[in-house]
Tab-separated table of C-alpha atoms in Angstrom:
chain	number	residue	atom	x	y	z
A	1	UNK	CA	17.086	-12.236	15.870
A	2	UNK	CA	14.896	-10.547	13.299
A	3	UNK	CA	14.197	-7.863	15.866
A	4	UNK	CA	17.886	-7.105	16.137
A	5	UNK	CA	18.305	-7.188	12.371
A	6	UNK	CA	15.389	-4.840	11.729
A	7	UNK	CA	16.542	-2.590	14.545
A	8	UNK	CA	20.014	-2.027	13.122
A	9	UNK	CA	18.729	-1.901	9.595
A	10	UNK	CA	16.309	0.896	10.403
A	11	UNK	CA	18.938	2.844	12.307
A	12	UNK	CA	21.778	2.648	9.820
A	13	UNK	CA	20.868	1.224	6.424
A	14	UNK	CA	17.428	2.759	6.024
A	15	UNK	CA	18.250	5.808	8.092
A	16	UNK	CA	15.268	8.151	7.863
A	17	UNK	CA	17.300	11.232	7.094
A	18	UNK	CA	20.152	9.890	5.006
A	19	UNK	CA	18.459	7.179	2.996
A	20	UNK	CA	14.905	8.413	2.551
A	21	UNK	CA	15.140	12.130	3.406
A	22	UNK	CA	12.261	12.047	5.824
A	23	UNK	CA	11.858	14.801	8.358
A	24	UNK	CA	14.309	17.016	6.516
A	25	UNK	CA	12.416	20.210	7.251
A	26	UNK	CA	12.702	20.022	10.994
A	27	UNK	CA	16.115	18.406	10.600
A	28	UNK	CA	17.328	21.572	8.890
A	29	UNK	CA	15.344	24.038	10.943
A	30	UNK	CA	16.005	22.757	14.464
A	31	UNK	CA	19.636	21.680	14.142
A	32	UNK	CA	21.336	24.939	15.058
A	33	UNK	CA	21.961	23.887	18.675
A	34	UNK	CA	22.688	20.454	20.114
A	35	UNK	CA	20.365	20.924	23.092
A	36	UNK	CA	17.267	21.659	21.016
A	37	UNK	CA	18.209	18.939	18.554
A	38	UNK	CA	18.297	16.404	21.394
A	39	UNK	CA	14.842	17.532	22.550
A	40	UNK	CA	13.284	17.156	19.129
A	41	UNK	CA	15.087	13.869	18.478
A	42	UNK	CA	13.798	12.403	21.728
A	43	UNK	CA	10.270	13.526	20.902
A	44	UNK	CA	10.502	11.877	17.471
A	45	UNK	CA	11.639	8.546	18.975
A	46	UNK	CA	8.815	8.718	21.483
A	47	UNK	CA	6.084	9.465	18.959
A	48	UNK	CA	7.352	6.916	16.414
A	49	UNK	CA	7.357	4.160	19.040
A	50	UNK	CA	3.731	4.975	19.835
A	51	UNK	CA	2.316	5.628	16.373
A	52	UNK	CA	3.943	2.920	14.244
A	53	UNK	CA	2.443	-0.011	16.215
A	54	UNK	CA	-0.912	1.781	16.405
A	55	UNK	CA	-0.983	2.343	12.685
A	56	UNK	CA	0.125	-1.273	12.228
A	57	UNK	CA	-3.015	-2.359	14.060
A	58	UNK	CA	-5.144	-0.015	11.953
A	59	UNK	CA	-3.527	-1.334	8.794
A	60	UNK	CA	-3.966	-4.999	9.749
A	61	UNK	CA	-7.527	-4.829	11.032
A	62	UNK	CA	-9.162	-2.054	9.018
A	63	UNK	CA	-7.246	-0.851	6.009
A	64	UNK	CA	-5.829	-3.864	4.219
A	65	UNK	CA	-7.962	-5.457	1.526
A	66	UNK	CA	-10.131	-8.011	3.302
A	67	UNK	CA	-8.961	-6.940	6.749
A	68	UNK	CA	-12.475	-6.228	7.968
A	69	UNK	CA	-13.416	-9.826	7.235
A	70	UNK	CA	-10.988	-11.028	9.904
A	71	UNK	CA	-13.126	-9.816	12.749
A	72	UNK	CA	-16.451	-8.594	11.349
A	73	UNK	CA	-17.418	-11.751	9.523
A	74	UNK	CA	-17.163	-12.987	5.975
A	75	UNK	CA	-19.608	-10.536	4.400
A	76	UNK	CA	-17.124	-7.706	5.002
A	77	UNK	CA	-14.183	-9.558	3.492
A	78	UNK	CA	-14.584	-7.919	0.090
A	79	UNK	CA	-14.048	-4.384	1.365
A	80	UNK	CA	-10.795	-2.642	0.430
A	81	UNK	CA	-10.311	0.494	2.477
A	82	UNK	CA	-6.630	0.961	1.692
A	83	UNK	CA	-7.315	4.299	-0.010
A	84	UNK	CA	-8.195	5.644	3.419
A	85	UNK	CA	-4.773	4.919	4.864
A	86	UNK	CA	-3.365	8.442	4.484
A	87	UNK	CA	-6.206	10.082	6.321
A	88	UNK	CA	-6.379	7.366	9.007
A	89	UNK	CA	-2.643	7.461	9.628
A	90	UNK	CA	-2.432	11.212	9.846
A	91	UNK	CA	-5.491	11.360	12.094
A	92	UNK	CA	-3.931	8.772	14.420
A	93	UNK	CA	-0.679	10.682	14.462
A	94	UNK	CA	-2.289	14.044	15.142
A	95	UNK	CA	-4.471	12.594	17.893
A	96	UNK	CA	-1.626	10.657	19.480
A	97	UNK	CA	0.624	13.685	19.475
A	98	UNK	CA	-2.065	15.711	21.195
A	99	UNK	CA	-2.711	12.911	23.666
A	100	UNK	CA	0.953	12.361	24.395
A	101	UNK	CA	1.325	16.078	24.974
A	102	UNK	CA	-1.514	16.126	27.505
A	103	UNK	CA	-0.291	12.997	29.314
A	104	UNK	CA	3.297	14.145	29.484
A	105	UNK	CA	2.234	17.562	30.723
A	106	UNK	CA	0.187	15.976	33.509
A	107	UNK	CA	2.556	13.255	34.696
A	108	UNK	CA	6.046	14.391	33.779
A	109	UNK	CA	6.244	18.176	33.868
A	110	UNK	CA	10.027	18.148	33.635
A	111	UNK	CA	9.939	16.091	30.455
A	112	UNK	CA	7.168	18.318	29.159
A	113	UNK	CA	9.311	21.389	29.646
A	114	UNK	CA	12.081	19.941	27.547
A	115	UNK	CA	9.913	18.243	24.898
A	116	UNK	CA	6.856	20.451	25.107
A	117	UNK	CA	7.404	22.952	22.355
A	118	UNK	CA	8.481	20.251	19.921
A	119	UNK	CA	5.503	17.975	20.273
A	120	UNK	CA	3.056	20.020	18.141
A	121	UNK	CA	5.739	20.341	15.469
A	122	UNK	CA	5.927	16.600	15.234
A	123	UNK	CA	2.416	16.057	13.920
A	124	UNK	CA	3.566	17.521	10.632
A	125	UNK	CA	7.012	15.946	10.621
A	126	UNK	CA	7.285	13.715	7.591
A	127	UNK	CA	9.437	11.255	9.523
A	128	UNK	CA	6.422	10.231	11.583
A	129	UNK	CA	3.990	9.724	8.726
A	130	UNK	CA	6.823	8.264	6.664
A	131	UNK	CA	7.502	5.712	9.390
A	132	UNK	CA	3.922	4.508	9.202
A	133	UNK	CA	3.794	4.537	5.410
A	134	UNK	CA	7.045	2.588	5.098
A	135	UNK	CA	5.799	0.167	7.731
A	136	UNK	CA	2.774	-0.371	5.494
A	137	UNK	CA	4.626	-0.634	2.201
A	138	UNK	CA	7.315	-2.972	3.592
A	139	UNK	CA	4.628	-5.223	5.045
A	140	UNK	CA	6.128	-5.634	8.476
A	141	UNK	CA	4.629	-8.885	9.776
A	142	UNK	CA	4.108	-8.541	13.542
A	143	UNK	CA	3.305	-5.777	15.976
A	144	UNK	CA	6.528	-6.480	17.848
A	145	UNK	CA	8.552	-5.900	14.712
A	146	UNK	CA	6.540	-2.757	13.987
A	147	UNK	CA	7.495	-1.384	17.402
A	148	UNK	CA	11.125	-2.291	16.797
A	149	UNK	CA	10.930	-0.572	13.437
A	150	UNK	CA	9.480	2.570	15.012
A	151	UNK	CA	12.150	2.582	17.720
A	152	UNK	CA	14.975	1.967	15.247
A	153	UNK	CA	13.858	4.644	12.813
A	154	UNK	CA	13.425	7.094	15.646
A	155	UNK	CA	16.916	6.422	16.961
A	156	UNK	CA	18.298	6.761	13.434
A	157	UNK	CA	16.654	10.157	13.077
A	158	UNK	CA	17.898	11.180	16.514
A	159	UNK	CA	21.480	10.244	15.598
A	160	UNK	CA	21.262	12.180	12.361
A	161	UNK	CA	19.986	15.400	13.906
A	162	UNK	CA	22.450	15.106	16.793
A	163	UNK	CA	25.351	14.718	14.374
A	164	UNK	CA	24.375	17.630	12.151
A	165	UNK	CA	23.707	19.900	15.139
A	166	UNK	CA	27.151	19.162	16.529
A	167	UNK	CA	28.748	19.835	13.152
A	168	UNK	CA	26.824	23.075	12.719
A	169	UNK	CA	27.926	24.295	16.142
A	170	UNK	CA	31.542	23.742	15.150
A	171	UNK	CA	31.337	24.970	11.578
A	172	UNK	CA	30.595	28.450	12.837
A	173	UNK	CA	34.334	28.827	13.377
A	174	UNK	CA	35.252	27.780	9.854
A	175	UNK	CA	35.719	30.017	6.899
A	176	UNK	CA	32.801	28.941	4.698
A	177	UNK	CA	32.253	30.857	1.421
A	178	UNK	CA	29.661	33.541	2.249
A	179	UNK	CA	27.063	32.320	-0.220
A	180	UNK	CA	27.203	28.808	1.218
A	181	UNK	CA	26.829	29.848	4.837
A	182	UNK	CA	23.891	28.460	6.742
A	183	UNK	CA	21.621	26.405	4.576
A	184	UNK	CA	23.947	25.668	1.663
A	185	UNK	CA	26.755	24.136	3.663
A	186	UNK	CA	24.258	22.167	5.764
A	187	UNK	CA	22.897	20.570	2.617
A	188	UNK	CA	26.331	19.647	1.389
A	189	UNK	CA	27.439	18.239	4.751
A	190	UNK	CA	24.261	16.186	4.921
A	191	UNK	CA	25.000	14.896	1.430
A	192	UNK	CA	28.484	13.821	2.494
A	193	UNK	CA	27.132	12.190	5.641
A	194	UNK	CA	24.569	10.368	3.510
A	195	UNK	CA	27.357	9.025	1.313
A	196	UNK	CA	29.039	7.786	4.484
A	197	UNK	CA	25.858	6.103	5.644
A	198	UNK	CA	25.500	4.341	2.292
A	199	UNK	CA	28.438	2.171	3.297
A	200	UNK	CA	26.223	0.517	5.902
A	201	UNK	CA	24.250	-0.909	2.997
A	202	UNK	CA	26.560	-3.920	2.813
A	203	UNK	CA	26.245	-4.652	6.521
A	204	UNK	CA	23.442	-7.210	6.475
A	205	UNK	CA	23.374	-8.502	2.915
A	206	UNK	CA	27.088	-8.848	2.256
A	207	UNK	CA	28.274	-6.996	-0.841
A	208	UNK	CA	29.158	-9.950	-3.088
A	209	UNK	CA	25.859	-11.756	-2.860
A	210	UNK	CA	23.985	-8.697	-3.947
A	211	UNK	CA	25.941	-8.038	-7.108
A	212	UNK	CA	25.699	-11.696	-8.186
A	213	UNK	CA	21.953	-11.574	-7.889
A	214	UNK	CA	21.768	-8.485	-10.025
A	215	UNK	CA	23.716	-9.627	-13.050
A	216	UNK	CA	21.074	-11.542	-15.022
A	217	UNK	CA	18.668	-8.622	-14.976
A	218	UNK	CA	21.212	-5.989	-15.754
A	219	UNK	CA	22.979	-7.009	-18.921
A	220	UNK	CA	20.697	-5.275	-21.387
A	221	UNK	CA	21.126	-1.565	-20.840
A	222	UNK	CA	23.378	0.526	-18.717
A	223	UNK	CA	20.761	2.984	-17.596
A	224	UNK	CA	18.417	0.126	-16.914
A	225	UNK	CA	21.208	-1.206	-14.754
A	226	UNK	CA	21.235	1.851	-12.562
A	227	UNK	CA	17.510	1.688	-12.049
A	228	UNK	CA	17.688	-2.037	-11.530
A	229	UNK	CA	20.207	-1.568	-8.741
A	230	UNK	CA	17.875	0.881	-7.085
A	231	UNK	CA	14.902	-1.407	-7.480
A	232	UNK	CA	17.038	-4.368	-6.493
A	233	UNK	CA	17.987	-2.809	-3.201
A	234	UNK	CA	14.309	-2.065	-2.651
A	235	UNK	CA	13.477	-5.660	-3.502
A	236	UNK	CA	16.292	-6.776	-1.242
A	237	UNK	CA	14.627	-5.083	1.691
A	238	UNK	CA	11.205	-6.453	1.056
A	239	UNK	CA	12.758	-9.820	0.435
A	240	UNK	CA	14.487	-9.897	3.787
A	241	UNK	CA	11.235	-8.814	5.360
A	242	UNK	CA	9.548	-11.639	3.492
A	243	UNK	CA	12.194	-13.974	4.922
A	244	UNK	CA	11.264	-12.707	8.342
A	245	UNK	CA	7.648	-13.510	7.632
A	246	UNK	CA	8.577	-17.059	6.787
A	247	UNK	CA	10.549	-17.397	10.004
A	248	UNK	CA	7.677	-16.014	12.006
A	249	UNK	CA	5.196	-18.333	10.343
A	250	UNK	CA	7.418	-21.278	11.128
B	1	UNK	CA	-2.341	43.061	-16.274
B	2	UNK	CA	-6.092	43.362	-16.131
B	3	UNK	CA	-6.742	40.243	-14.115
B	4	UNK	CA	-3.897	40.506	-11.660
B	5	UNK	CA	-2.953	43.647	-9.784
B	6	UNK	CA	0.699	44.370	-9.154
B	7	UNK	CA	0.508	42.979	-5.634
B	8	UNK	CA	-1.085	39.786	-6.894
B	9	UNK	CA	1.584	39.272	-9.517
B	10	UNK	CA	4.184	39.595	-6.797
B	11	UNK	CA	2.501	36.727	-4.940
B	12	UNK	CA	3.262	34.464	-7.869
B	13	UNK	CA	6.684	35.702	-8.900
B	14	UNK	CA	8.254	36.095	-5.461
B	15	UNK	CA	8.358	32.407	-4.554
B	16	UNK	CA	9.936	31.614	-7.910
B	17	UNK	CA	13.192	33.276	-6.972
B	18	UNK	CA	13.855	35.473	-3.948
B	19	UNK	CA	11.438	33.789	-1.623
B	20	UNK	CA	11.713	30.285	-2.987
B	21	UNK	CA	10.080	27.750	-0.675
B	22	UNK	CA	12.934	25.264	-0.924
B	23	UNK	CA	16.077	27.359	-1.026
B	24	UNK	CA	14.973	30.269	1.164
B	25	UNK	CA	12.032	29.252	3.331
B	26	UNK	CA	13.432	25.702	3.798
B	27	UNK	CA	10.048	24.063	3.318
B	28	UNK	CA	9.227	20.827	1.569
B	29	UNK	CA	12.719	19.437	1.349
B	30	UNK	CA	11.978	15.767	1.930
B	31	UNK	CA	10.065	15.053	-1.229
B	32	UNK	CA	12.251	17.407	-3.239
B	33	UNK	CA	15.216	15.172	-2.623
B	34	UNK	CA	13.827	11.697	-2.705
B	35	UNK	CA	12.087	11.590	-6.053
B	36	UNK	CA	14.320	13.707	-8.273
B	37	UNK	CA	16.422	10.940	-9.820
B	38	UNK	CA	14.188	11.174	-12.894
B	39	UNK	CA	12.808	14.288	-14.547
B	40	UNK	CA	9.430	12.680	-15.139
B	41	UNK	CA	8.887	11.917	-11.466
B	42	UNK	CA	9.894	15.482	-10.565
B	43	UNK	CA	7.360	16.915	-12.995
B	44	UNK	CA	4.544	14.706	-11.751
B	45	UNK	CA	5.406	15.545	-8.165
B	46	UNK	CA	5.392	19.280	-8.966
B	47	UNK	CA	1.996	19.036	-10.607
B	48	UNK	CA	0.605	17.082	-7.651
B	49	UNK	CA	1.865	19.672	-5.204
B	50	UNK	CA	0.544	22.478	-7.436
B	51	UNK	CA	-2.908	20.921	-7.314
B	52	UNK	CA	-2.868	20.173	-3.584
B	53	UNK	CA	-1.469	23.538	-2.565
B	54	UNK	CA	-3.641	25.600	-4.935
B	55	UNK	CA	-6.891	23.929	-3.950
B	56	UNK	CA	-5.921	23.450	-0.304
B	57	UNK	CA	-5.046	27.105	0.131
B	58	UNK	CA	-8.462	28.111	-1.227
B	59	UNK	CA	-10.316	25.640	0.996
B	60	UNK	CA	-8.445	26.652	4.137
B	61	UNK	CA	-8.848	30.309	3.266
B	62	UNK	CA	-12.603	29.880	2.868
B	63	UNK	CA	-12.787	28.142	6.228
B	64	UNK	CA	-10.392	30.473	8.016
B	65	UNK	CA	-13.076	32.230	10.029
B	66	UNK	CA	-14.850	29.110	11.243
B	67	UNK	CA	-11.861	26.968	12.272
B	68	UNK	CA	-11.221	27.222	16.026
B	69	UNK	CA	-7.529	27.980	16.304
B	70	UNK	CA	-6.874	25.136	18.766
B	71	UNK	CA	-7.758	22.386	16.345
B	72	UNK	CA	-6.651	24.104	13.154
B	73	UNK	CA	-3.734	21.749	12.565
B	74	UNK	CA	-6.004	18.727	12.499
B	75	UNK	CA	-8.488	20.499	10.226
B	76	UNK	CA	-5.692	21.460	7.851
B	77	UNK	CA	-4.316	17.920	7.885
B	78	UNK	CA	-7.721	16.542	6.961
B	79	UNK	CA	-8.030	18.993	4.063
B	80	UNK	CA	-4.599	18.053	2.729
B	81	UNK	CA	-5.119	14.354	3.307
B	82	UNK	CA	-8.361	14.417	1.330
B	83	UNK	CA	-6.692	16.221	-1.582
B	84	UNK	CA	-3.706	13.888	-1.507
B	85	UNK	CA	-5.982	10.850	-1.606
B	86	UNK	CA	-7.479	12.285	-4.815
B	87	UNK	CA	-4.009	12.760	-6.308
B	88	UNK	CA	-2.947	9.279	-5.248
B	89	UNK	CA	-6.017	7.608	-6.718
B	90	UNK	CA	-5.670	9.536	-10.005
B	91	UNK	CA	-1.992	8.565	-10.263
B	92	UNK	CA	-2.769	4.928	-9.517
B	93	UNK	CA	-5.451	4.918	-12.186
B	94	UNK	CA	-3.623	6.721	-14.986
B	95	UNK	CA	0.091	6.363	-14.265
B	96	UNK	CA	0.521	3.190	-12.254
B	97	UNK	CA	4.229	2.717	-12.975
B	98	UNK	CA	4.951	6.267	-11.914
B	99	UNK	CA	2.913	5.954	-8.747
B	100	UNK	CA	5.079	2.935	-7.873
B	101	UNK	CA	8.218	5.041	-8.386
B	102	UNK	CA	6.862	7.810	-6.190
B	103	UNK	CA	5.739	5.168	-3.653
B	104	UNK	CA	5.169	6.669	-0.231
B	105	UNK	CA	6.185	10.129	-1.333
B	106	UNK	CA	2.747	10.885	-2.726
B	107	UNK	CA	1.385	10.221	0.738
B	108	UNK	CA	4.095	12.349	2.210
B	109	UNK	CA	2.720	15.415	0.399
B	110	UNK	CA	0.412	15.516	3.432
B	111	UNK	CA	3.300	16.323	5.703
B	112	UNK	CA	5.159	18.341	3.125
B	113	UNK	CA	5.925	21.363	5.245
B	114	UNK	CA	5.382	23.625	2.257
B	115	UNK	CA	1.671	22.921	2.464
B	116	UNK	CA	1.205	23.396	6.194
B	117	UNK	CA	3.609	26.312	6.056
B	118	UNK	CA	1.572	28.181	3.455
B	119	UNK	CA	-1.714	27.351	5.189
B	120	UNK	CA	-0.396	28.751	8.435
B	121	UNK	CA	1.476	31.693	7.013
B	122	UNK	CA	-0.896	32.808	4.299
B	123	UNK	CA	-4.237	31.096	3.820
B	124	UNK	CA	-5.342	31.620	7.417
B	125	UNK	CA	-5.020	35.374	7.032
B	126	UNK	CA	-6.014	36.110	3.449
B	127	UNK	CA	-8.931	35.804	1.068
B	128	UNK	CA	-9.410	32.840	-1.280
B	129	UNK	CA	-8.225	34.504	-4.515
B	130	UNK	CA	-4.983	35.776	-3.035
B	131	UNK	CA	-4.450	32.464	-1.255
B	132	UNK	CA	-4.918	30.658	-4.536
B	133	UNK	CA	-2.262	32.822	-6.198
B	134	UNK	CA	0.061	32.317	-3.245
B	135	UNK	CA	-0.459	28.564	-3.449
B	136	UNK	CA	0.212	28.481	-7.171
B	137	UNK	CA	3.263	30.692	-6.800
B	138	UNK	CA	4.819	28.644	-4.026
B	139	UNK	CA	4.084	25.344	-5.676
B	140	UNK	CA	5.652	26.697	-8.869
B	141	UNK	CA	8.745	27.788	-6.978
B	142	UNK	CA	8.933	24.337	-5.440
B	143	UNK	CA	8.385	22.709	-8.824
B	144	UNK	CA	11.087	24.852	-10.416
B	145	UNK	CA	13.726	23.546	-8.007
B	146	UNK	CA	12.464	19.987	-8.354
B	147	UNK	CA	12.680	20.189	-12.128
B	148	UNK	CA	16.162	21.719	-12.093
B	149	UNK	CA	17.424	19.005	-9.744
B	150	UNK	CA	15.637	16.280	-11.709
B	151	UNK	CA	17.039	17.629	-14.979
B	152	UNK	CA	20.653	17.520	-13.844
B	153	UNK	CA	20.385	14.217	-12.012
B	154	UNK	CA	18.794	12.436	-14.947
B	155	UNK	CA	21.025	14.055	-17.559
B	156	UNK	CA	24.296	13.403	-15.750
B	157	UNK	CA	23.243	10.189	-14.078
B	158	UNK	CA	21.715	8.214	-16.903
B	159	UNK	CA	22.247	10.445	-19.943
B	160	UNK	CA	18.535	10.669	-20.659
B	161	UNK	CA	15.809	13.282	-20.321
B	162	UNK	CA	12.254	12.046	-19.763
B	163	UNK	CA	13.593	8.678	-20.920
B	164	UNK	CA	14.950	9.947	-24.265
B	165	UNK	CA	18.630	9.276	-24.839
B	166	UNK	CA	19.829	12.816	-25.458
B	167	UNK	CA	23.513	12.026	-25.094
B	168	UNK	CA	23.562	8.996	-27.375
B	169	UNK	CA	23.439	5.290	-26.643
B	170	UNK	CA	25.877	4.013	-24.021
B	171	UNK	CA	25.798	0.427	-25.354
B	172	UNK	CA	26.269	1.154	-29.051
B	173	UNK	CA	28.666	3.997	-28.254
B	174	UNK	CA	26.938	6.725	-30.228
B	175	UNK	CA	26.821	10.464	-29.558
B	176	UNK	CA	28.930	11.611	-26.624
B	177	UNK	CA	29.695	8.038	-25.614
B	178	UNK	CA	31.671	7.595	-28.842
B	179	UNK	CA	34.329	9.959	-27.506
B	180	UNK	CA	34.585	8.205	-24.176
B	181	UNK	CA	31.909	9.938	-22.075
B	182	UNK	CA	30.598	7.890	-19.156
B	183	UNK	CA	27.434	8.278	-17.139
B	184	UNK	CA	27.975	9.364	-13.580
B	185	UNK	CA	25.907	6.727	-11.809
B	186	UNK	CA	26.534	8.485	-8.537
B	187	UNK	CA	24.063	11.205	-9.542
B	188	UNK	CA	21.264	8.657	-9.274
B	189	UNK	CA	22.035	7.867	-5.658
B	190	UNK	CA	20.154	9.828	-3.055
B	191	UNK	CA	23.017	11.795	-1.440
B	192	UNK	CA	23.683	13.646	-4.679
B	193	UNK	CA	20.260	15.271	-4.506
B	194	UNK	CA	21.368	17.049	-1.342
B	195	UNK	CA	24.560	18.211	-2.957
B	196	UNK	CA	22.781	19.423	-6.111
B	197	UNK	CA	20.351	21.454	-3.986
B	198	UNK	CA	23.317	22.776	-2.011
B	199	UNK	CA	24.935	23.952	-5.229
B	200	UNK	CA	21.686	25.580	-6.406
B	201	UNK	CA	21.551	27.493	-3.121
B	202	UNK	CA	25.172	28.479	-3.581
B	203	UNK	CA	24.574	29.819	-7.091
B	204	UNK	CA	21.420	31.651	-6.068
B	205	UNK	CA	23.059	33.348	-3.112
B	206	UNK	CA	26.126	34.292	-5.077
B	207	UNK	CA	23.896	36.093	-7.555
B	208	UNK	CA	21.810	37.766	-4.864
B	209	UNK	CA	24.006	38.814	-1.958
B	210	UNK	CA	21.017	39.965	0.095
B	211	UNK	CA	20.071	36.356	0.780
B	212	UNK	CA	23.333	35.407	2.482
B	213	UNK	CA	22.933	34.194	6.089
B	214	UNK	CA	25.309	35.044	8.909
B	215	UNK	CA	25.690	31.404	9.915
């Protein structure tokens, strides 16, 4: 059940592009044609599914405070290597991308021809590193869930780039103000799509519950309220993940 | 200009307007959008990128002749990652609250395309001093957009700037709120960042027709 929940949550509610703006650069640069957008989207799903679980293992067994103690013995339990996570994650991603490229080229030349040129681009796509960093900061409890999270986020990104590419192909025939053509209108469309995607926010929590929970914290100041809502939704996520942990422990 | 020749000055001033990394080169969008709900976060982010890009450009430029071109991406990533770890640790030590607000986006400076983009496009082919200027210029252009977006989102969204209530107090109904002004909470939500950047692009291209794209 939690797999399904996390899966839909990472596709729609925490959509990489619309909720956290990850991978925007390639999202904007490679969305002129649907066919190339599909290629890049597929490559992103692929790489996220591989790297998120790998980085989960790294995080659990090397990077977390005390993680070394789990398998190296008690004298290593006091080490905290979490400051190394950026460099470890990016190294894993760069290596995996290279490896995936070589393997795909060897065993699936047809796939390589369609994905090939996008794979090197992906090493520096923020969606990939962002997937791992969010996996770390949301404390996803099991490797299975981490894989689901990677798959869901990848599919979310794929949907986003597919949608914008289709819109951009059509908008060519519209009479856009000259100064907005190209980049400007793409930004604004993405903004409108992001507003649309915000409506998925009520899908898992149920709107009423959320606002009741907020009230005690919010009364004091209006601007504090706005921030509180933002933090609250953040807390909401980690809370539901925490709930998952409890279920898994049980 | 004794220190900077005309060409060098151009390296700094170009990215500020006509070759802006965000609105023209389309680099480094992700972080520009996610953390601009507050002016303070935008400023800290700009300074972090200024540091990483300035120093990183120099380091990569110094190493440009010894990096084999096949593994250059990994080498560049390691350089950036090391610099970003420094930034992250400094932020955690001296501005813990802020580093919580920026959360993963400090880490995402590593994959900020602006950095890799400038390494690839400039530092690999130019000397350290010019690369440094290019880094500073581009980071400043990036910071300028971030600060403009942060300014408007914080001002219109919560009526404050850097946390100071410049429009009066919404609870006690002073200042603008006395005559019925309301904060536009929508500006604090993430989609508005996209629309604000879209409008900035619109304004910039209306003023400079040469930048208009065909589609």
